[in-house]
Amino acid sequence: MKNTPDKFVTYYRVSTQRQGASGLGLDAQRQTVAQYLSGVHRTTVGEFLEIETGKGADPLSKRPQLRLALDLCKKTGATLLIAKLDRLARNVHFVSGLMESKVSFLACDLPEANQLTIHIMAAFAEHEARRISERTRDALAAAKARGVVLGATGPTNLKTCNDQRQQNAQDFRERLQPVLEGMKAQGLTRRAMVERLNALGIKAPMGGPWSLGQVQRLASTSCEARSS
């Protein structure tokens, strides 16, 4: 059956039993979904709530409610509706599996994004999370191999740390450039890019949320790199 954009199966997920019992996080998701459904002719044919972590090699196997929601989508031709993309997963294989299931899904925080955009964003979020631990481990091993005394201070160690930070910053810019280019192709303003990056859970270079100034500097640096 062909999916129709006015018929939805809603799916909510919280990560712990404590959050599920208290409603922490769930109320915000319900409010976001309700705002998206209001004002136009959009109906829901089912609602599912999951309380779990979603961690592991096969997150879908730990989400029986999501499996039921997907089955209902297939039977009714409805679209799976979630409040935020990260409520499904930041695992690119998991998002890819949803795409291959032939069930359309829509995130209220990215209603205009196509499946390619969502795939790119999820891939970057997963890659960056993995690389954080890898960079830390590699940097410590490289410093130790050069004779740096870990935990010590001094001009030599300070220069080493500065060089490593500069290299990490360059690597980060190169990985993020395709994402920024994709947003630019969609006609997003710099301020809209900030909102999109924060909504997807992609961390800024120092690990916190994005600001307008950070996006402007990163975009300017990318332009200078391409012109040189």
Short mmCIF file of C-alpha atoms in Angstrom, two decimals:
data_model
loop_
_atom_site.label_atom_id
_atom_site.label_comp_id
_atom_site.label_asym_id
_atom_site.label_seq_id
_atom_site.Cartn_x
_atom_site.Cartn_y
_atom_site.Cartn_z
CA MET A 1 0.00 0.00 0.00
CA LYS A 2 1.30 3.46 -0.86
CA ASN A 3 2.33 5.61 2.08
CA THR A 4 0.29 8.77 2.56
CA PRO A 5 1.73 11.89 4.28
CA ASP A 6 -1.46 12.57 6.27
CA LYS A 7 -1.60 9.23 8.13
CA PHE A 8 0.90 8.45 10.89
CA VAL A 9 1.96 5.89 13.46
CA THR A 10 3.59 7.72 16.37
CA TYR A 11 6.57 6.27 18.22
CA TYR A 12 8.02 7.56 21.49
CA ARG A 13 11.15 6.31 23.21
CA VAL A 14 12.81 6.99 26.55
CA SER A 15 16.06 5.39 27.60
CA THR A 16 15.50 4.24 31.17
CA GLN A 17 12.78 2.82 33.39
CA ARG A 18 13.12 5.91 35.59
CA GLN A 19 12.44 8.22 32.68
CA GLY A 20 9.49 6.11 31.62
CA ALA A 21 7.93 6.21 35.09
CA SER A 22 8.48 9.93 35.60
CA GLY A 23 7.52 11.04 32.11
CA LEU A 24 10.89 12.80 31.83
CA GLY A 25 11.56 13.37 28.15
CA LEU A 26 8.30 11.72 27.10
CA ASP A 27 6.15 14.82 27.67
CA ALA A 28 8.43 16.89 25.47
CA GLN A 29 8.21 14.29 22.70
CA ARG A 30 4.41 14.18 22.90
CA GLN A 31 4.21 17.97 22.77
CA THR A 32 6.48 18.14 19.72
CA VAL A 33 4.45 15.50 17.88
CA ALA A 34 1.15 17.13 18.85
CA GLN A 35 2.34 20.46 17.45
CA TYR A 36 3.31 18.82 14.17
CA LEU A 37 -0.06 17.05 13.85
CA SER A 38 -2.13 20.12 14.68
CA GLY A 39 -3.57 22.62 12.25
CA VAL A 40 -3.92 20.35 9.21
CA HIS A 41 -5.68 17.12 8.33
CA ARG A 42 -3.25 14.62 9.83
CA THR A 43 -4.44 11.53 11.67
CA THR A 44 -2.80 8.83 13.76
CA VAL A 45 -3.63 5.16 13.38
CA GLY A 46 -1.50 3.93 16.27
CA GLU A 47 0.81 4.97 19.10
CA PHE A 48 3.73 3.05 20.57
CA LEU A 49 5.97 3.72 23.58
CA GLU A 50 9.36 2.10 24.14
CA ILE A 51 11.47 2.16 27.32
CA GLU A 52 14.97 0.84 26.67
CA THR A 53 18.56 1.85 26.00
CA GLY A 54 18.87 0.98 22.32
CA LYS A 55 22.55 0.15 22.74
CA GLY A 56 24.22 -2.84 21.15
CA ALA A 57 24.97 -4.27 17.74
CA ASP A 58 21.31 -4.75 16.80
CA PRO A 59 19.18 -2.00 18.41
CA LEU A 60 16.03 -3.04 16.54
CA SER A 61 16.04 -6.44 18.26
CA LYS A 62 15.70 -4.64 21.61
CA ARG A 63 12.74 -2.57 20.48
CA PRO A 64 9.62 -4.76 20.22
CA GLN A 65 7.34 -1.70 20.22
CA LEU A 66 9.21 -0.23 17.26
CA ARG A 67 8.84 -3.51 15.38
CA LEU A 68 5.08 -3.42 16.04
CA ALA A 69 4.94 0.21 14.90
CA LEU A 70 6.73 -0.66 11.66
CA ASP A 71 4.38 -3.60 11.06
CA LEU A 72 1.38 -1.30 11.49
CA CYS A 73 2.91 1.20 9.07
CA LYS A 74 3.26 -1.52 6.46
CA LYS A 75 -0.33 -2.71 6.95
CA THR A 76 -1.92 0.74 6.86
CA GLY A 77 0.45 2.62 4.57
CA ALA A 78 1.11 5.14 7.33
CA THR A 79 4.32 7.05 8.00
CA LEU A 80 6.29 6.44 11.20
CA LEU A 81 6.37 9.75 13.10
CA ILE A 82 8.94 10.57 15.80
CA ALA A 83 9.76 13.76 17.67
CA LYS A 84 13.50 13.75 17.01
CA LEU A 85 15.82 11.68 14.86
CA ASP A 86 17.96 10.63 17.82
CA ARG A 87 14.90 8.96 19.37
CA LEU A 88 15.40 6.22 16.77
CA ALA A 89 19.15 5.88 16.84
CA ARG A 90 22.44 7.54 15.99
CA ASN A 91 23.54 4.26 14.47
CA VAL A 92 23.80 4.59 10.69
CA HIS A 93 23.18 0.86 10.13
CA PHE A 94 19.98 1.08 12.12
CA VAL A 95 18.73 4.09 10.14
CA SER A 96 19.71 2.31 6.92
CA GLY A 97 17.71 -0.71 8.02
CA LEU A 98 14.64 1.45 8.48
CA MET A 99 15.07 2.84 4.99
CA GLU A 100 15.37 -0.65 3.53
CA SER A 101 12.20 -1.73 5.35
CA LYS A 102 10.27 0.44 2.84
CA VAL A 103 8.51 2.24 5.70
CA SER A 104 8.60 6.01 5.45
CA PHE A 105 9.55 7.80 8.63
CA LEU A 106 9.52 11.45 9.53
CA ALA A 107 11.20 13.36 12.36
CA CYS A 108 9.39 16.47 13.56
CA ASP A 109 12.70 18.29 14.02
CA LEU A 110 13.62 17.56 10.35
CA PRO A 111 10.31 17.42 8.45
CA GLU A 112 11.82 18.79 5.23
CA ALA A 113 14.84 16.49 5.17
CA ASN A 114 14.97 13.66 2.65
CA GLN A 115 16.29 10.19 3.40
CA LEU A 116 19.74 10.96 2.00
CA THR A 117 20.10 13.95 4.32
CA ILE A 118 19.03 11.90 7.34
CA HIS A 119 21.46 9.14 6.39
CA ILE A 120 24.36 11.62 6.13
CA MET A 121 23.52 13.21 9.48
CA ALA A 122 23.21 9.87 11.26
CA ALA A 123 26.48 8.69 9.73
CA PHE A 124 28.31 11.78 10.92
CA ALA A 125 26.86 11.55 14.44
CA GLU A 126 27.88 7.89 14.72
CA HIS A 127 31.32 8.52 13.25
CA GLU A 128 32.07 11.44 15.53
CA ALA A 129 31.00 9.54 18.65
CA ARG A 130 33.32 6.67 17.73
CA ARG A 131 36.22 8.93 16.82
CA ILE A 132 36.19 10.77 20.16
CA SER A 133 37.49 7.70 21.99
CA GLU A 134 39.77 6.70 19.12
CA ARG A 135 41.43 10.13 18.96
CA THR A 136 42.02 10.16 22.69
CA ARG A 137 43.60 6.71 22.64
CA ASP A 138 45.73 7.45 19.55
CA ALA A 139 46.91 10.81 20.90
CA LEU A 140 48.02 9.27 24.19
CA ALA A 141 49.83 6.43 22.43
CA ALA A 142 51.60 8.81 20.03
CA ALA A 143 52.63 11.14 22.84
CA LYS A 144 54.01 8.27 24.86
CA ALA A 145 55.97 6.99 21.84
CA ARG A 146 57.61 10.44 21.46
CA GLY A 147 58.77 10.31 25.05
CA VAL A 148 56.15 12.66 26.44
CA VAL A 149 55.59 12.09 30.12
CA LEU A 150 51.83 11.90 30.43
CA GLY A 151 50.51 14.27 33.05
CA ALA A 152 53.67 16.40 32.99
CA THR A 153 53.77 20.07 32.07
CA GLY A 154 56.27 22.22 30.19
CA PRO A 155 56.91 23.94 26.81
CA THR A 156 57.52 20.69 24.92
CA ASN A 157 54.38 19.02 26.13
CA LEU A 158 52.40 22.22 25.54
CA LYS A 159 53.51 22.40 21.89
CA THR A 160 52.65 18.75 21.40
CA CYS A 161 49.15 19.32 22.75
CA ASN A 162 48.67 22.42 20.59
CA ASP A 163 49.76 20.56 17.45
CA GLN A 164 47.40 17.71 18.27
CA ARG A 165 44.49 20.10 18.83
CA GLN A 166 45.14 21.82 15.52
CA GLN A 167 45.21 18.49 13.69
CA ASN A 168 42.00 17.37 15.40
CA ALA A 169 40.33 20.64 14.43
CA GLN A 170 41.37 20.18 10.80
CA ASP A 171 40.10 16.60 10.75
CA PHE A 172 36.79 17.75 12.26
CA ARG A 173 36.33 20.46 9.62
CA GLU A 174 36.98 18.01 6.81
CA ARG A 175 34.42 15.52 8.15
CA LEU A 176 31.77 18.16 8.72
CA GLN A 177 32.18 19.90 5.36
CA PRO A 178 29.86 17.51 3.41
CA VAL A 179 27.16 18.04 6.03
CA LEU A 180 27.45 21.83 5.80
CA GLU A 181 27.41 21.65 2.02
CA GLY A 182 24.24 19.56 2.14
CA MET A 183 22.57 22.11 4.41
CA LYS A 184 23.68 24.94 2.15
CA ALA A 185 22.22 23.12 -0.85
CA GLN A 186 18.88 23.02 0.99
CA GLY A 187 19.03 26.80 1.32
CA LEU A 188 19.46 26.83 5.10
CA THR A 189 20.73 30.00 6.73
CA ARG A 190 23.66 29.89 9.17
CA ARG A 191 21.23 30.21 12.07
CA ALA A 192 19.13 27.33 10.70
CA MET A 193 22.33 25.26 10.40
CA VAL A 194 22.99 25.82 14.11
CA GLU A 195 19.51 24.56 14.98
CA ARG A 196 19.87 21.55 12.67
CA LEU A 197 23.26 20.49 14.07
CA ASN A 198 22.05 20.78 17.66
CA ALA A 199 18.81 18.93 16.87
CA LEU A 200 20.79 16.02 15.43
CA GLY A 201 23.05 15.81 18.47
CA ILE A 202 26.20 16.59 16.47
CA LYS A 203 28.58 18.18 18.94
CA ALA A 204 30.61 21.33 18.32
CA PRO A 205 34.43 21.04 18.21
CA MET A 206 34.73 21.37 22.00
CA GLY A 207 31.93 18.89 22.63
CA GLY A 208 29.10 21.28 23.49
CA PRO A 209 26.15 22.71 21.53
CA TRP A 210 26.72 24.82 18.42
CA SER A 211 26.54 28.61 18.39
CA LEU A 212 26.06 30.93 15.42
CA GLY A 213 29.63 32.18 15.67
CA GLN A 214 31.06 28.65 15.53
CA VAL A 215 29.12 27.79 12.38
CA GLN A 216 30.11 31.08 10.74
CA ARG A 217 33.81 30.51 11.51
CA LEU A 218 33.68 26.91 10.31
CA ALA A 219 31.90 27.86 7.09
CA SER A 220 34.39 30.68 6.45
CA THR A 221 37.32 28.35 7.06
CA SER A 222 35.87 25.81 4.63
CA CYS A 223 35.50 28.50 1.95
CA GLU A 224 39.10 29.65 2.45
CA ALA A 225 40.35 26.06 2.21
CA ARG A 226 38.54 25.49 -1.09
CA SER A 227 39.84 28.72 -2.61
CA SER A 228 43.48 28.12 -1.67
#
